[in-house]
């Protein structure tokens, strides 16, 4: 008691003497992380305020911020690129910089990127944009125009030796945007809406495609491949950003240049400029202190640390007068590029561009669609993803309906119970309920209530934190496949068909492989049986997201083990994720690997329960092994196997991790199943929770129907 | 069985085992090779061996110099053990009642258990977040344990109920005749008989909590309280994956579960099917 009192007094004292620690969230790794840590440490030394850091991978950071901050669980300061600013602003999670903000301290485009309705949000830290990296040991003069560039690529490409002029991640719109602008493309029309079906789209795509067709650059380029090719001298030019300097091996000479001018249009390829800034949370309880931390991180020694340790391009002007930084050729080269580039628009419209553009780019590069048709393809996907907000509906009839059904249900229950006394019907009711109560309470609060909320969300439309009641509009849109043909990957029916094929294929493979192995392992004279069994259940023990990432690596086009095995048999490497059939197969292979041990163990248990004298009797009667299997094993296995099959089918139907992490829905969302599609609507397409919930309800309906079918199946069995 | 047949059986099983273990060996190779990138070779054995990746992962510290990996391991252990204990206690009592007693709402309760399994878990995340905030359980180990324990309840209850159904009621009646109280019957007679099913259920609860990623990554905000799967996320970026660190971390995370599996594999066969045979 005393000790507790003492602790409490100390706690109060500490609170009044020092400020609470500030929370800082960021997405940095490696040198960039070291730099920010060092700066935060300096802040603590100077002010006495602790800074608690949390590093979250960049792609997960945004959703963590948008869910944590409104619930008062977020950071005081967070570091993010400016392009989400508008979204953060609409969700009211970011506070404007205070009056002390001095624009003249920073490079102009960096401040402009953080401006919204006349106010500046956050403090600019660093800038990222694309530039041309060239090997400096090959006697190359940096190309000024695309014509010069093509001549250069011609000279250094030797496809038969696996050598290319250029390597860059052509399938990513961030990398394609400068080309689009260079060919005269304008991404947004006068009303601010994204436009795709424009001549520059076709000409820029055609140019990239021609580079690929002339073997000036490899197909399906990933960041890892770019790095390998450049380091091994098998690509003399690379388009990448400041982070690439960390990927280049020591001792390899290189130089950095602005991207060339497009010869046909005489326009420069202007890359997007991303500005990373320290933003102050609108819900920070110590906003003045948070402002001072954010400002501290953006100037002075923090900037120097960022440049020297993190190799980032500083937004602070004074940094360029620092002696070491001024001499740093990489920094000055990127500054030159940055000053001619345009900040990525921080509009909501910009966020809607990525997915359609990714689809179009990949379709063209994989040869499925001509550059001329790609714009229309992107346009269609854009319209499908950004469906119009359904008209709000009056919820009164729904509430009345709900009320009536609840009353009817209670009335029916009372009627059903009438006549028999409660205690006679349920003599052990109190004990039974007492035993169930703890579990039921937990389930009610943490499973049933979220479930009911999830169900009712499907009747709402969600946009930037606001819900509007729209009745059945979400369901109608989904079931009438509004905005796209039924045969397109985005339509509910296409996804449902894929899901069913996926579930069927997996369950059949799981059961047949599992049963087959169980029968082999049952052989009584088999030695080392225990060893085999242990080895074969290994996949079950591996967490399934690790399984998924591991197989994703194995299916890698250039560095994966599967293609290496194929190559050793003289088979051409397969690009697994560019065609529907191979991408689907990759998913199924992964899921089969992780799923067959469960069925094997269940089958083993069930086989052990079959009395051996049945087989002996059959043997005496002269029945063949196959007849024995069909007439004895299978029928007796059924009762044990059926529940496992039902359970397995429900699991597979909702197997999110494998689909999301292995194929990721490639190509073009074709291999997505219903759950992963629902996830995308909820978390990747403007947080349309209502629409996603409607998908979930439909998933639920399908599984519910399935459970009734199986109930009948097992009912017949026991009858 | 003839010698040849036996040989063929061994050969067949060995091939299957190799195919099964190949991906695991491949991860071991990544973890032991000195680079962070994938290497283009079908050979599942590393050409050069280094323990650097393991050293890096095990020795992760944060900016304050605290041993992050140690704390995260502890956090994972606490969460998984607590989930197992809480989940098993809730499941055992509920399953026993569902198997033995008649009370109102029993049938519909069983149905509800099954139905909740059919709604995609990721979509429950949004409401769950608000509920935990209301309860003051956001960003806490306790909250995570409760969520895990309840979300694995339906499966545990179904498994245990199936097993309890196979235990003859006569044993309990005999114990009552001998003067045992209902509580004693439950603890001294029923639970020991259900040991294989308890072991399997415990294994599943533990494994689910140990391996779970999405909920932990969403609900926890303090790096020192992260569970190991969330810690592993560090190495897997959208644009760059540190394959060496990832592989070493993956092996470290998988090892305890594998050890448990091997220790319990005999019960696994019995515990998993005994209940199911009865349906």
CSV table of C-alpha atoms in Angstrom, one decimal, chain A residues 23 25 28-30 33 37 41 50-60 64 67-74 169 172 223-224 227-228 247 422 424-433 435-436 438-440 442-443 445-451 453-455 457 467 513 516-517 520-521 523 525-528 530-546 549-565 568 593 596 598 601-606 608-609 625 639-640 643-644 647 650-651 654 656-657 675 678-679 682-683 689 692-693 695-697 699-700 703-704 707-708 711, chain B residues 1 5-6 9-14 16-24 26-27 36-43 61-66 89-98 100-106 111-133 135 137-139 143 146-155 157 169 176 182-183 186 204 207 210-214 216-224 226 228-230 232-243 245-246 249-251 253-254 257-259 261-262 265-266 268-270 272-273 276-279:
chain,number,residue,atom,x,y,z
A,23,UNK,CA,5.7,10.2,-29.9
A,25,UNK,CA,6.2,7.8,-36.1
A,28,UNK,CA,12.4,5.1,-42.4
A,29,UNK,CA,15.0,2.3,-42.6
A,30,UNK,CA,18.7,2.1,-42.6
A,33,UNK,CA,16.4,5.9,-39.7
A,37,UNK,CA,17.2,8.9,-34.4
A,41,UNK,CA,18.3,12.3,-29.5
A,50,UNK,CA,12.0,12.3,-24.4
A,51,UNK,CA,11.1,11.3,-28.0
A,52,UNK,CA,9.5,7.8,-28.4
A,53,UNK,CA,10.1,6.6,-31.9
A,54,UNK,CA,8.1,4.1,-33.9
A,55,UNK,CA,9.3,2.8,-37.3
A,56,UNK,CA,6.4,1.4,-39.3
A,57,UNK,CA,7.1,0.2,-42.9
A,58,UNK,CA,6.0,3.0,-45.2
A,59,UNK,CA,3.2,1.2,-46.9
A,60,UNK,CA,1.6,0.3,-43.6
A,64,UNK,CA,-2.0,3.1,-39.1
A,67,UNK,CA,-6.9,4.7,-37.6
A,68,UNK,CA,-4.8,5.6,-34.6
A,69,UNK,CA,-4.9,9.4,-34.5
A,70,UNK,CA,-8.7,9.9,-34.4
A,71,UNK,CA,-8.8,7.4,-31.5
A,72,UNK,CA,-6.2,9.4,-29.5
A,73,UNK,CA,-3.7,6.6,-29.9
A,74,UNK,CA,-1.5,8.2,-32.5
A,169,UNK,CA,10.9,-0.1,-62.9
A,172,UNK,CA,5.2,1.6,-61.8
A,223,UNK,CA,14.1,-2.9,-57.8
A,224,UNK,CA,16.3,-5.8,-57.1
A,227,UNK,CA,20.4,-2.9,-58.6
A,228,UNK,CA,22.0,-6.2,-59.9
A,247,UNK,CA,22.3,0.3,-53.6
A,422,UNK,CA,-39.0,-23.2,-17.7
A,424,UNK,CA,-38.9,-28.4,-16.1
A,425,UNK,CA,-37.7,-27.8,-19.6
A,426,UNK,CA,-34.2,-26.8,-18.5
A,427,UNK,CA,-33.4,-28.4,-15.2
A,428,UNK,CA,-29.7,-27.5,-15.4
A,429,UNK,CA,-30.2,-24.1,-16.9
A,430,UNK,CA,-28.5,-22.1,-14.2
A,431,UNK,CA,-25.4,-24.3,-14.1
A,432,UNK,CA,-25.2,-24.5,-17.9
A,433,UNK,CA,-25.5,-20.7,-18.3
A,435,UNK,CA,-20.4,-22.3,-17.3
A,436,UNK,CA,-21.1,-20.5,-20.6
A,438,UNK,CA,-17.6,-16.0,-19.4
A,439,UNK,CA,-17.1,-17.2,-22.9
A,440,UNK,CA,-20.4,-15.7,-24.0
A,442,UNK,CA,-16.2,-12.2,-24.3
A,443,UNK,CA,-17.7,-13.4,-27.6
A,445,UNK,CA,-18.2,-7.9,-26.9
A,446,UNK,CA,-15.3,-8.8,-29.1
A,447,UNK,CA,-16.9,-11.0,-31.8
A,448,UNK,CA,-20.6,-10.6,-32.0
A,449,UNK,CA,-20.8,-6.8,-31.7
A,450,UNK,CA,-18.1,-6.1,-34.3
A,451,UNK,CA,-19.9,-8.7,-36.5
A,453,UNK,CA,-21.6,-3.5,-36.8
A,454,UNK,CA,-19.8,-5.0,-39.8
A,455,UNK,CA,-23.2,-6.2,-41.2
A,457,UNK,CA,-21.9,-0.9,-42.2
A,467,UNK,CA,-21.0,7.7,-43.0
A,513,UNK,CA,-2.5,-35.5,-51.3
A,516,UNK,CA,-2.6,-40.6,-50.2
A,517,UNK,CA,0.3,-39.8,-47.8
A,520,UNK,CA,1.4,-44.7,-47.4
A,521,UNK,CA,2.3,-43.8,-43.8
A,523,UNK,CA,1.8,-49.3,-43.8
A,525,UNK,CA,6.0,-52.5,-41.8
A,526,UNK,CA,7.3,-49.1,-42.8
A,527,UNK,CA,10.4,-48.1,-41.0
A,528,UNK,CA,11.2,-44.4,-40.2
A,530,UNK,CA,7.8,-41.2,-37.3
A,531,UNK,CA,10.5,-39.3,-39.2
A,532,UNK,CA,8.5,-39.0,-42.4
A,533,UNK,CA,5.5,-37.9,-40.5
A,534,UNK,CA,7.4,-35.2,-38.6
A,535,UNK,CA,9.0,-33.9,-41.8
A,536,UNK,CA,5.7,-33.8,-43.7
A,537,UNK,CA,3.9,-31.7,-41.1
A,538,UNK,CA,6.6,-29.0,-41.2
A,539,UNK,CA,4.6,-26.7,-43.5
A,540,UNK,CA,1.7,-26.6,-41.1
A,541,UNK,CA,4.0,-25.2,-38.4
A,542,UNK,CA,5.2,-22.3,-40.5
A,543,UNK,CA,3.1,-19.1,-40.1
A,544,UNK,CA,1.2,-18.6,-43.3
A,545,UNK,CA,2.3,-15.1,-44.1
A,546,UNK,CA,5.9,-16.4,-44.0
A,549,UNK,CA,6.4,-14.4,-48.7
A,550,UNK,CA,8.7,-17.3,-49.1
A,551,UNK,CA,6.9,-18.7,-52.1
A,552,UNK,CA,6.5,-15.2,-53.6
A,553,UNK,CA,10.3,-15.1,-53.5
A,554,UNK,CA,10.6,-18.6,-55.0
A,555,UNK,CA,8.3,-17.5,-57.9
A,556,UNK,CA,10.4,-14.4,-58.6
A,557,UNK,CA,11.0,-14.0,-62.4
A,558,UNK,CA,14.7,-13.5,-62.3
A,559,UNK,CA,15.9,-14.7,-58.9
A,560,UNK,CA,13.4,-17.3,-57.9
A,561,UNK,CA,14.3,-20.9,-57.1
A,562,UNK,CA,11.4,-22.3,-59.2
A,563,UNK,CA,12.7,-20.7,-62.4
A,564,UNK,CA,16.2,-21.8,-61.5
A,565,UNK,CA,15.0,-25.4,-61.3
A,568,UNK,CA,18.4,-26.6,-65.0
A,593,UNK,CA,2.0,-26.8,-49.7
A,596,UNK,CA,-2.0,-30.8,-47.1
A,598,UNK,CA,-3.7,-30.8,-41.9
A,601,UNK,CA,-3.0,-35.7,-39.9
A,602,UNK,CA,-6.8,-35.9,-39.9
A,603,UNK,CA,-6.7,-38.8,-42.4
A,604,UNK,CA,-4.1,-40.6,-40.3
A,605,UNK,CA,-6.3,-40.3,-37.2
A,606,UNK,CA,-9.3,-41.5,-39.1
A,608,UNK,CA,-6.3,-45.6,-37.2
A,609,UNK,CA,-9.8,-45.9,-36.1
A,625,UNK,CA,-6.5,-53.3,-52.7
A,639,UNK,CA,-17.5,-39.1,-41.0
A,640,UNK,CA,-14.1,-37.9,-39.9
A,643,UNK,CA,-16.0,-31.9,-41.0
A,644,UNK,CA,-12.4,-31.4,-41.9
A,647,UNK,CA,-13.7,-26.5,-42.2
A,650,UNK,CA,-14.3,-22.2,-45.3
A,651,UNK,CA,-10.7,-21.5,-44.5
A,654,UNK,CA,-11.3,-16.7,-47.0
A,656,UNK,CA,-6.5,-13.7,-47.6
A,657,UNK,CA,-2.8,-13.9,-46.9
A,675,UNK,CA,-11.9,-11.5,-49.4
A,678,UNK,CA,-13.2,-6.7,-50.0
A,679,UNK,CA,-9.9,-5.8,-48.4
A,682,UNK,CA,-11.8,-1.2,-47.5
A,683,UNK,CA,-8.2,-0.2,-47.3
A,689,UNK,CA,-15.8,0.6,-45.8
A,692,UNK,CA,-16.3,-3.5,-48.5
A,693,UNK,CA,-18.8,-4.5,-45.8
A,695,UNK,CA,-18.8,-7.6,-50.1
A,696,UNK,CA,-18.2,-9.3,-46.7
A,697,UNK,CA,-21.9,-9.8,-46.3
A,699,UNK,CA,-19.1,-13.7,-48.7
A,700,UNK,CA,-21.0,-14.5,-45.6
A,703,UNK,CA,-20.6,-19.5,-46.9
A,704,UNK,CA,-23.8,-19.7,-45.0
A,707,UNK,CA,-22.8,-24.7,-44.6
A,708,UNK,CA,-26.5,-25.6,-45.1
A,711,UNK,CA,-25.2,-30.0,-43.1
B,1,UNK,CA,5.3,-56.8,-48.6
B,5,UNK,CA,7.6,-52.5,-52.9
B,6,UNK,CA,9.1,-51.3,-49.7
B,9,UNK,CA,7.5,-46.7,-50.8
B,10,UNK,CA,10.6,-45.3,-49.2
B,11,UNK,CA,11.7,-43.7,-52.5
B,12,UNK,CA,8.3,-42.1,-53.0
B,13,UNK,CA,8.1,-40.7,-49.5
B,14,UNK,CA,11.6,-39.4,-49.7
B,16,UNK,CA,7.7,-36.0,-51.3
B,17,UNK,CA,9.7,-35.0,-48.2
B,18,UNK,CA,12.3,-33.3,-50.3
B,19,UNK,CA,9.7,-31.4,-52.2
B,20,UNK,CA,8.1,-30.4,-48.9
B,21,UNK,CA,11.3,-29.3,-47.3
B,22,UNK,CA,12.8,-27.6,-50.3
B,23,UNK,CA,11.2,-24.2,-49.6
B,24,UNK,CA,12.3,-24.4,-46.0
B,26,UNK,CA,15.7,-22.3,-49.4
B,27,UNK,CA,14.8,-20.0,-46.4
B,36,UNK,CA,20.4,-9.5,-48.5
B,37,UNK,CA,19.1,-10.4,-52.0
B,38,UNK,CA,17.7,-13.5,-53.6
B,39,UNK,CA,20.3,-15.5,-55.5
B,40,UNK,CA,19.6,-17.2,-58.8
B,41,UNK,CA,20.4,-20.8,-58.1
B,42,UNK,CA,18.3,-23.9,-57.6
B,43,UNK,CA,20.8,-25.3,-55.1
B,61,UNK,CA,18.0,-2.5,-30.4
B,62,UNK,CA,16.1,0.8,-30.5
B,63,UNK,CA,17.2,4.4,-30.4
B,64,UNK,CA,17.4,4.3,-26.6
B,65,UNK,CA,19.7,1.3,-26.8
B,66,UNK,CA,17.1,-1.1,-25.3
B,89,UNK,CA,-10.4,-21.7,-19.7
B,90,UNK,CA,-13.2,-20.0,-21.5
B,91,UNK,CA,-13.5,-22.8,-24.1
B,92,UNK,CA,-13.4,-25.7,-21.7
B,93,UNK,CA,-16.2,-24.5,-19.5
B,94,UNK,CA,-18.3,-23.4,-22.4
B,95,UNK,CA,-17.7,-26.7,-24.4
B,96,UNK,CA,-18.5,-28.8,-21.3
B,97,UNK,CA,-21.8,-27.0,-20.7
B,98,UNK,CA,-22.7,-27.3,-24.4
B,100,UNK,CA,-23.7,-31.9,-21.0
B,101,UNK,CA,-26.4,-29.4,-20.0
B,102,UNK,CA,-29.6,-28.3,-21.6
B,103,UNK,CA,-30.3,-24.6,-21.4
B,104,UNK,CA,-32.1,-22.0,-23.4
B,105,UNK,CA,-30.2,-20.6,-26.4
B,106,UNK,CA,-27.9,-23.6,-26.7
B,111,UNK,CA,-25.0,-21.7,-34.7
B,112,UNK,CA,-23.7,-18.3,-33.9
B,113,UNK,CA,-20.3,-19.7,-33.1
B,114,UNK,CA,-20.1,-21.2,-36.6
B,115,UNK,CA,-21.5,-18.2,-38.3
B,116,UNK,CA,-19.0,-15.7,-36.9
B,117,UNK,CA,-16.3,-17.8,-38.6
B,118,UNK,CA,-17.7,-17.0,-42.0
B,119,UNK,CA,-17.3,-13.2,-41.8
B,120,UNK,CA,-13.9,-12.0,-43.1
B,121,UNK,CA,-11.8,-11.1,-40.1
B,122,UNK,CA,-10.2,-8.1,-41.7
B,123,UNK,CA,-13.5,-6.3,-42.0
B,124,UNK,CA,-14.2,-6.7,-38.3
B,125,UNK,CA,-11.1,-4.6,-37.7
B,126,UNK,CA,-12.8,-1.2,-38.0
B,127,UNK,CA,-15.5,-1.8,-35.4
B,128,UNK,CA,-13.1,-3.7,-33.2
B,129,UNK,CA,-10.8,-0.7,-33.0
B,130,UNK,CA,-13.5,1.5,-31.7
B,131,UNK,CA,-14.7,-1.1,-29.1
B,132,UNK,CA,-11.2,-1.5,-27.8
B,133,UNK,CA,-10.8,2.2,-27.5
B,135,UNK,CA,-12.7,-0.3,-23.2
B,137,UNK,CA,-7.6,-1.5,-24.3
B,138,UNK,CA,-6.0,0.0,-27.4
B,139,UNK,CA,-2.3,-0.5,-27.6
B,143,UNK,CA,-6.5,-6.0,-25.2
B,146,UNK,CA,-8.7,-10.8,-25.1
B,147,UNK,CA,-9.2,-10.4,-28.9
B,148,UNK,CA,-7.1,-13.4,-29.7
B,149,UNK,CA,-8.7,-15.6,-27.0
B,150,UNK,CA,-12.2,-14.7,-28.2
B,151,UNK,CA,-11.5,-15.0,-31.9
B,152,UNK,CA,-10.1,-18.5,-31.5
B,153,UNK,CA,-13.0,-19.5,-29.1
B,154,UNK,CA,-15.4,-20.8,-31.7
B,155,UNK,CA,-12.9,-23.3,-33.1
B,157,UNK,CA,-15.3,-24.8,-28.3
B,169,UNK,CA,-21.5,-39.9,-19.2
B,176,UNK,CA,-21.2,-38.5,-8.3
B,182,UNK,CA,-20.0,-31.4,-9.8
B,183,UNK,CA,-16.9,-29.2,-9.8
B,186,UNK,CA,-15.4,-31.7,-14.0
B,204,UNK,CA,-3.8,-24.1,-31.8
B,207,UNK,CA,0.0,-20.9,-32.5
B,210,UNK,CA,2.1,-16.5,-31.9
B,211,UNK,CA,1.7,-16.2,-35.7
B,212,UNK,CA,-1.0,-13.6,-35.9
B,213,UNK,CA,0.0,-10.4,-37.8
B,214,UNK,CA,-2.7,-8.1,-39.0
B,216,UNK,CA,-1.2,-7.1,-33.8
B,217,UNK,CA,0.2,-4.7,-36.4
B,218,UNK,CA,-2.9,-2.5,-36.2
B,219,UNK,CA,-3.6,-2.5,-32.4
B,220,UNK,CA,-0.1,-2.1,-31.0
B,221,UNK,CA,1.7,1.2,-31.3
B,222,UNK,CA,4.8,0.7,-29.1
B,223,UNK,CA,7.7,-1.1,-30.6
B,224,UNK,CA,8.8,-2.6,-27.3
B,226,UNK,CA,5.3,-5.6,-30.6
B,228,UNK,CA,7.6,-11.0,-33.3
B,229,UNK,CA,5.6,-11.2,-36.6
B,230,UNK,CA,5.1,-7.4,-36.4
B,232,UNK,CA,9.5,-9.0,-38.9
B,233,UNK,CA,7.4,-6.6,-41.0
B,234,UNK,CA,10.4,-4.2,-40.7
B,235,UNK,CA,12.4,-6.2,-43.2
B,236,UNK,CA,9.7,-6.6,-45.8
B,237,UNK,CA,9.1,-3.3,-47.6
B,238,UNK,CA,7.0,-2.7,-50.7
B,239,UNK,CA,10.1,-1.6,-52.7
B,240,UNK,CA,12.9,-3.4,-50.9
B,241,UNK,CA,13.0,-6.6,-49.0
B,242,UNK,CA,15.9,-7.5,-46.8
B,243,UNK,CA,15.7,-11.2,-47.6
B,245,UNK,CA,17.0,-10.6,-42.3
B,246,UNK,CA,13.6,-11.7,-43.2
B,249,UNK,CA,13.6,-13.8,-38.5
B,250,UNK,CA,11.2,-16.2,-40.1
B,251,UNK,CA,13.2,-19.2,-38.9
B,253,UNK,CA,9.6,-17.2,-35.3
B,254,UNK,CA,8.8,-20.6,-36.7
B,257,UNK,CA,5.9,-23.6,-33.0
B,258,UNK,CA,7.7,-26.4,-34.8
B,259,UNK,CA,9.1,-27.6,-31.5
B,261,UNK,CA,4.3,-29.5,-33.0
B,262,UNK,CA,6.9,-32.2,-32.8
B,265,UNK,CA,2.3,-34.6,-32.8
B,266,UNK,CA,1.1,-37.8,-31.2
B,268,UNK,CA,-2.4,-34.2,-32.7
B,269,UNK,CA,-3.6,-37.3,-34.5
B,270,UNK,CA,-5.9,-38.5,-31.7
B,272,UNK,CA,-8.0,-33.7,-33.8
B,273,UNK,CA,-10.1,-36.6,-35.0
B,276,UNK,CA,-14.7,-35.3,-35.4
B,277,UNK,CA,-15.4,-39.0,-35.8
B,278,UNK,CA,-18.4,-38.5,-33.6
B,279,UNK,CA,-19.3,-35.4,-35.5
